[in-house]
Amino acid sequence: MNTSPDERLRSLVAEKVGRLWRKLASKLKVKEVVMDSIEKEREDCEDCCRMALKTWCESNGSQATVRELMSCLTDMGFSSINWHIMKELNLLAEEKIQQLRDQNVFK
């Protein structure tokens, strides 16, 4: 949780955040001019989000952690994405995830 999100996690988040990537990038304190540059270079929102996350990781070094990313997602109202992150990091047992799905936690 105190490590930087790798490419696999950045892709997962990008897929889930999609067109709201600028909101996430802003929460992560990616500069507006950087977001504008990313938007000009990339084809779609998912690519933009992936690049913004990569830029954030590179710019912030050890401060760009999975924990910080998850905190920003929660602040944005996207805490459900955190479950996907925890599953990807094998922090949740499949049985527990199924119980939560049955309880409609992911909706």
JSON list of C-alpha atoms in Angstrom, two decimals:
[
{"chain": "A", "resi": 1, "resn": "MET", "atom": "CA", "xyz": [0.00, 0.00, 0.00]},
{"chain": "A", "resi": 2, "resn": "ASN", "atom": "CA", "xyz": [2.97, 2.28, 0.53]},
{"chain": "A", "resi": 3, "resn": "THR", "atom": "CA", "xyz": [4.42, 1.50, -2.88]},
{"chain": "A", "resi": 4, "resn": "SER", "atom": "CA", "xyz": [3.80, 3.29, -6.15]},
{"chain": "A", "resi": 5, "resn": "PRO", "atom": "CA", "xyz": [1.00, 1.91, -8.32]},
{"chain": "A", "resi": 6, "resn": "ASP", "atom": "CA", "xyz": [2.51, -0.19, -11.09]},
{"chain": "A", "resi": 7, "resn": "GLU", "atom": "CA", "xyz": [1.37, -0.15, -14.70]},
{"chain": "A", "resi": 8, "resn": "ARG", "atom": "CA", "xyz": [-1.20, -2.87, -14.07]},
{"chain": "A", "resi": 9, "resn": "LEU", "atom": "CA", "xyz": [-2.87, -0.87, -11.27]},
{"chain": "A", "resi": 10, "resn": "ARG", "atom": "CA", "xyz": [-2.71, 2.37, -13.23]},
{"chain": "A", "resi": 11, "resn": "SER", "atom": "CA", "xyz": [-4.48, 0.62, -16.12]},
{"chain": "A", "resi": 12, "resn": "LEU", "atom": "CA", "xyz": [-7.13, -0.77, -13.78]},
{"chain": "A", "resi": 13, "resn": "VAL", "atom": "CA", "xyz": [-7.83, 2.67, -12.32]},
{"chain": "A", "resi": 14, "resn": "ALA", "atom": "CA", "xyz": [-7.82, 4.29, -15.77]},
{"chain": "A", "resi": 15, "resn": "GLU", "atom": "CA", "xyz": [-10.38, 1.78, -17.00]},
{"chain": "A", "resi": 16, "resn": "LYS", "atom": "CA", "xyz": [-12.68, 2.51, -14.05]},
{"chain": "A", "resi": 17, "resn": "VAL", "atom": "CA", "xyz": [-12.23, 6.31, -13.89]},
{"chain": "A", "resi": 18, "resn": "GLY", "atom": "CA", "xyz": [-12.48, 6.93, -17.64]},
{"chain": "A", "resi": 19, "resn": "ARG", "atom": "CA", "xyz": [-13.75, 10.36, -18.62]},
{"chain": "A", "resi": 20, "resn": "LEU", "atom": "CA", "xyz": [-13.34, 11.72, -15.07]},
{"chain": "A", "resi": 21, "resn": "TRP", "atom": "CA", "xyz": [-9.56, 11.36, -15.31]},
{"chain": "A", "resi": 22, "resn": "ARG", "atom": "CA", "xyz": [-8.97, 15.12, -15.01]},
{"chain": "A", "resi": 23, "resn": "LYS", "atom": "CA", "xyz": [-10.78, 15.21, -11.69]},
{"chain": "A", "resi": 24, "resn": "LEU", "atom": "CA", "xyz": [-8.53, 12.43, -10.38]},
{"chain": "A", "resi": 25, "resn": "ALA", "atom": "CA", "xyz": [-5.41, 14.06, -11.80]},
{"chain": "A", "resi": 26, "resn": "SER", "atom": "CA", "xyz": [-6.38, 17.34, -10.14]},
{"chain": "A", "resi": 27, "resn": "LYS", "atom": "CA", "xyz": [-6.89, 15.56, -6.79]},
{"chain": "A", "resi": 28, "resn": "LEU", "atom": "CA", "xyz": [-3.41, 14.08, -7.22]},
{"chain": "A", "resi": 29, "resn": "LYS", "atom": "CA", "xyz": [-2.11, 17.62, -7.85]},
{"chain": "A", "resi": 30, "resn": "VAL", "atom": "CA", "xyz": [-1.10, 17.06, -11.47]},
{"chain": "A", "resi": 31, "resn": "LYS", "atom": "CA", "xyz": [-0.70, 20.53, -12.95]},
{"chain": "A", "resi": 32, "resn": "GLU", "atom": "CA", "xyz": [-3.36, 21.82, -15.33]},
{"chain": "A", "resi": 33, "resn": "VAL", "atom": "CA", "xyz": [-0.78, 22.50, -18.06]},
{"chain": "A", "resi": 34, "resn": "VAL", "atom": "CA", "xyz": [0.39, 18.87, -17.79]},
{"chain": "A", "resi": 35, "resn": "MET", "atom": "CA", "xyz": [-3.20, 17.64, -18.08]},
{"chain": "A", "resi": 36, "resn": "ASP", "atom": "CA", "xyz": [-3.70, 19.81, -21.18]},
{"chain": "A", "resi": 37, "resn": "SER", "atom": "CA", "xyz": [-0.56, 18.36, -22.74]},
{"chain": "A", "resi": 38, "resn": "ILE", "atom": "CA", "xyz": [-1.65, 14.80, -21.97]},
{"chain": "A", "resi": 39, "resn": "GLU", "atom": "CA", "xyz": [-5.07, 15.45, -23.46]},
{"chain": "A", "resi": 40, "resn": "LYS", "atom": "CA", "xyz": [-3.53, 16.72, -26.72]},
{"chain": "A", "resi": 41, "resn": "GLU", "atom": "CA", "xyz": [-1.26, 13.66, -27.04]},
{"chain": "A", "resi": 42, "resn": "ARG", "atom": "CA", "xyz": [-3.70, 10.88, -26.16]},
{"chain": "A", "resi": 43, "resn": "GLU", "atom": "CA", "xyz": [-6.57, 9.32, -28.07]},
{"chain": "A", "resi": 44, "resn": "ASP", "atom": "CA", "xyz": [-9.04, 8.55, -25.31]},
{"chain": "A", "resi": 45, "resn": "CYS", "atom": "CA", "xyz": [-9.84, 9.19, -21.67]},
{"chain": "A", "resi": 46, "resn": "GLU", "atom": "CA", "xyz": [-8.43, 5.88, -20.49]},
{"chain": "A", "resi": 47, "resn": "ASP", "atom": "CA", "xyz": [-5.06, 6.66, -22.09]},
{"chain": "A", "resi": 48, "resn": "CYS", "atom": "CA", "xyz": [-5.14, 10.15, -20.60]},
{"chain": "A", "resi": 49, "resn": "CYS", "atom": "CA", "xyz": [-5.80, 8.75, -17.14]},
{"chain": "A", "resi": 50, "resn": "ARG", "atom": "CA", "xyz": [-3.01, 6.18, -17.47]},
{"chain": "A", "resi": 51, "resn": "MET", "atom": "CA", "xyz": [-0.56, 8.89, -18.52]},
{"chain": "A", "resi": 52, "resn": "ALA", "atom": "CA", "xyz": [-1.67, 11.26, -15.76]},
{"chain": "A", "resi": 53, "resn": "LEU", "atom": "CA", "xyz": [-1.14, 8.50, -13.19]},
{"chain": "A", "resi": 54, "resn": "LYS", "atom": "CA", "xyz": [2.28, 7.69, -14.62]},
{"chain": "A", "resi": 55, "resn": "THR", "atom": "CA", "xyz": [3.21, 11.39, -14.53]},
{"chain": "A", "resi": 56, "resn": "TRP", "atom": "CA", "xyz": [2.02, 11.62, -10.93]},
{"chain": "A", "resi": 57, "resn": "CYS", "atom": "CA", "xyz": [4.13, 8.60, -9.97]},
{"chain": "A", "resi": 58, "resn": "GLU", "atom": "CA", "xyz": [7.21, 9.94, -11.70]},
{"chain": "A", "resi": 59, "resn": "SER", "atom": "CA", "xyz": [6.80, 13.45, -10.29]},
{"chain": "A", "resi": 60, "resn": "ASN", "atom": "CA", "xyz": [6.15, 12.40, -6.71]},
{"chain": "A", "resi": 61, "resn": "GLY", "atom": "CA", "xyz": [8.47, 9.43, -6.29]},
{"chain": "A", "resi": 62, "resn": "SER", "atom": "CA", "xyz": [7.94, 7.61, -3.01]},
{"chain": "A", "resi": 63, "resn": "GLN", "atom": "CA", "xyz": [5.06, 9.96, -2.10]},
{"chain": "A", "resi": 64, "resn": "ALA", "atom": "CA", "xyz": [2.96, 8.55, -4.97]},
{"chain": "A", "resi": 65, "resn": "THR", "atom": "CA", "xyz": [1.58, 5.51, -3.20]},
{"chain": "A", "resi": 66, "resn": "VAL", "atom": "CA", "xyz": [-1.32, 3.14, -3.69]},
{"chain": "A", "resi": 67, "resn": "ARG", "atom": "CA", "xyz": [-2.61, 4.40, -0.35]},
{"chain": "A", "resi": 68, "resn": "GLU", "atom": "CA", "xyz": [-2.60, 8.02, -1.58]},
{"chain": "A", "resi": 69, "resn": "LEU", "atom": "CA", "xyz": [-4.32, 7.02, -4.82]},
{"chain": "A", "resi": 70, "resn": "MET", "atom": "CA", "xyz": [-6.99, 5.13, -2.90]},
{"chain": "A", "resi": 71, "resn": "SER", "atom": "CA", "xyz": [-7.51, 8.08, -0.59]},
{"chain": "A", "resi": 72, "resn": "CYS", "atom": "CA", "xyz": [-8.08, 10.37, -3.59]},
{"chain": "A", "resi": 73, "resn": "LEU", "atom": "CA", "xyz": [-10.51, 7.89, -5.12]},
{"chain": "A", "resi": 74, "resn": "THR", "atom": "CA", "xyz": [-12.44, 7.78, -1.86]},
{"chain": "A", "resi": 75, "resn": "ASP", "atom": "CA", "xyz": [-12.54, 11.58, -1.69]},
{"chain": "A", "resi": 76, "resn": "MET", "atom": "CA", "xyz": [-13.97, 11.61, -5.22]},
{"chain": "A", "resi": 77, "resn": "GLY", "atom": "CA", "xyz": [-16.71, 9.15, -4.28]},
{"chain": "A", "resi": 78, "resn": "PHE", "atom": "CA", "xyz": [-15.05, 6.25, -6.11]},
{"chain": "A", "resi": 79, "resn": "SER", "atom": "CA", "xyz": [-14.31, 4.04, -3.13]},
{"chain": "A", "resi": 80, "resn": "SER", "atom": "CA", "xyz": [-15.73, 1.09, -5.09]},
{"chain": "A", "resi": 81, "resn": "ILE", "atom": "CA", "xyz": [-12.62, 1.26, -7.30]},
{"chain": "A", "resi": 82, "resn": "ASN", "atom": "CA", "xyz": [-10.56, 0.63, -4.17]},
{"chain": "A", "resi": 83, "resn": "TRP", "atom": "CA", "xyz": [-12.12, -2.83, -3.92]},
{"chain": "A", "resi": 84, "resn": "HIS", "atom": "CA", "xyz": [-10.83, -3.61, -7.39]},
{"chain": "A", "resi": 85, "resn": "ILE", "atom": "CA", "xyz": [-7.38, -2.37, -6.38]},
{"chain": "A", "resi": 86, "resn": "MET", "atom": "CA", "xyz": [-7.38, -4.49, -3.24]},
{"chain": "A", "resi": 87, "resn": "LYS", "atom": "CA", "xyz": [-8.47, -7.52, -5.23]},
{"chain": "A", "resi": 88, "resn": "GLU", "atom": "CA", "xyz": [-5.69, -6.91, -7.77]},
{"chain": "A", "resi": 89, "resn": "LEU", "atom": "CA", "xyz": [-3.17, -6.70, -4.93]},
{"chain": "A", "resi": 90, "resn": "ASN", "atom": "CA", "xyz": [-4.55, -9.92, -3.43]},
{"chain": "A", "resi": 91, "resn": "LEU", "atom": "CA", "xyz": [-5.57, -8.12, -0.26]},
{"chain": "A", "resi": 92, "resn": "LEU", "atom": "CA", "xyz": [-9.04, -9.62, -0.28]},
{"chain": "A", "resi": 93, "resn": "ALA", "atom": "CA", "xyz": [-10.05, -13.25, -0.36]},
{"chain": "A", "resi": 94, "resn": "GLU", "atom": "CA", "xyz": [-12.33, -14.14, -3.28]},
{"chain": "A", "resi": 95, "resn": "GLU", "atom": "CA", "xyz": [-14.96, -15.43, -0.84]},
{"chain": "A", "resi": 96, "resn": "LYS", "atom": "CA", "xyz": [-15.12, -12.04, 0.93]},
{"chain": "A", "resi": 97, "resn": "ILE", "atom": "CA", "xyz": [-15.44, -10.22, -2.38]},
{"chain": "A", "resi": 98, "resn": "GLN", "atom": "CA", "xyz": [-18.35, -12.46, -3.37]},
{"chain": "A", "resi": 99, "resn": "GLN", "atom": "CA", "xyz": [-20.06, -11.75, -0.03]},
{"chain": "A", "resi": 100, "resn": "LEU", "atom": "CA", "xyz": [-19.67, -8.02, -0.63]},
{"chain": "A", "resi": 101, "resn": "ARG", "atom": "CA", "xyz": [-21.02, -8.38, -4.17]},
{"chain": "A", "resi": 102, "resn": "ASP", "atom": "CA", "xyz": [-24.01, -10.24, -2.79]},
{"chain": "A", "resi": 103, "resn": "GLN", "atom": "CA", "xyz": [-24.59, -7.29, -0.44]},
{"chain": "A", "resi": 104, "resn": "ASN", "atom": "CA", "xyz": [-24.41, -4.88, -3.42]},
{"chain": "A", "resi": 105, "resn": "VAL", "atom": "CA", "xyz": [-21.41, -3.04, -1.93]},
{"chain": "A", "resi": 106, "resn": "PHE", "atom": "CA", "xyz": [-19.93, -2.48, -5.41]},
{"chain": "A", "resi": 107, "resn": "LYS", "atom": "CA", "xyz": [-22.98, -0.67, -6.80]}
]
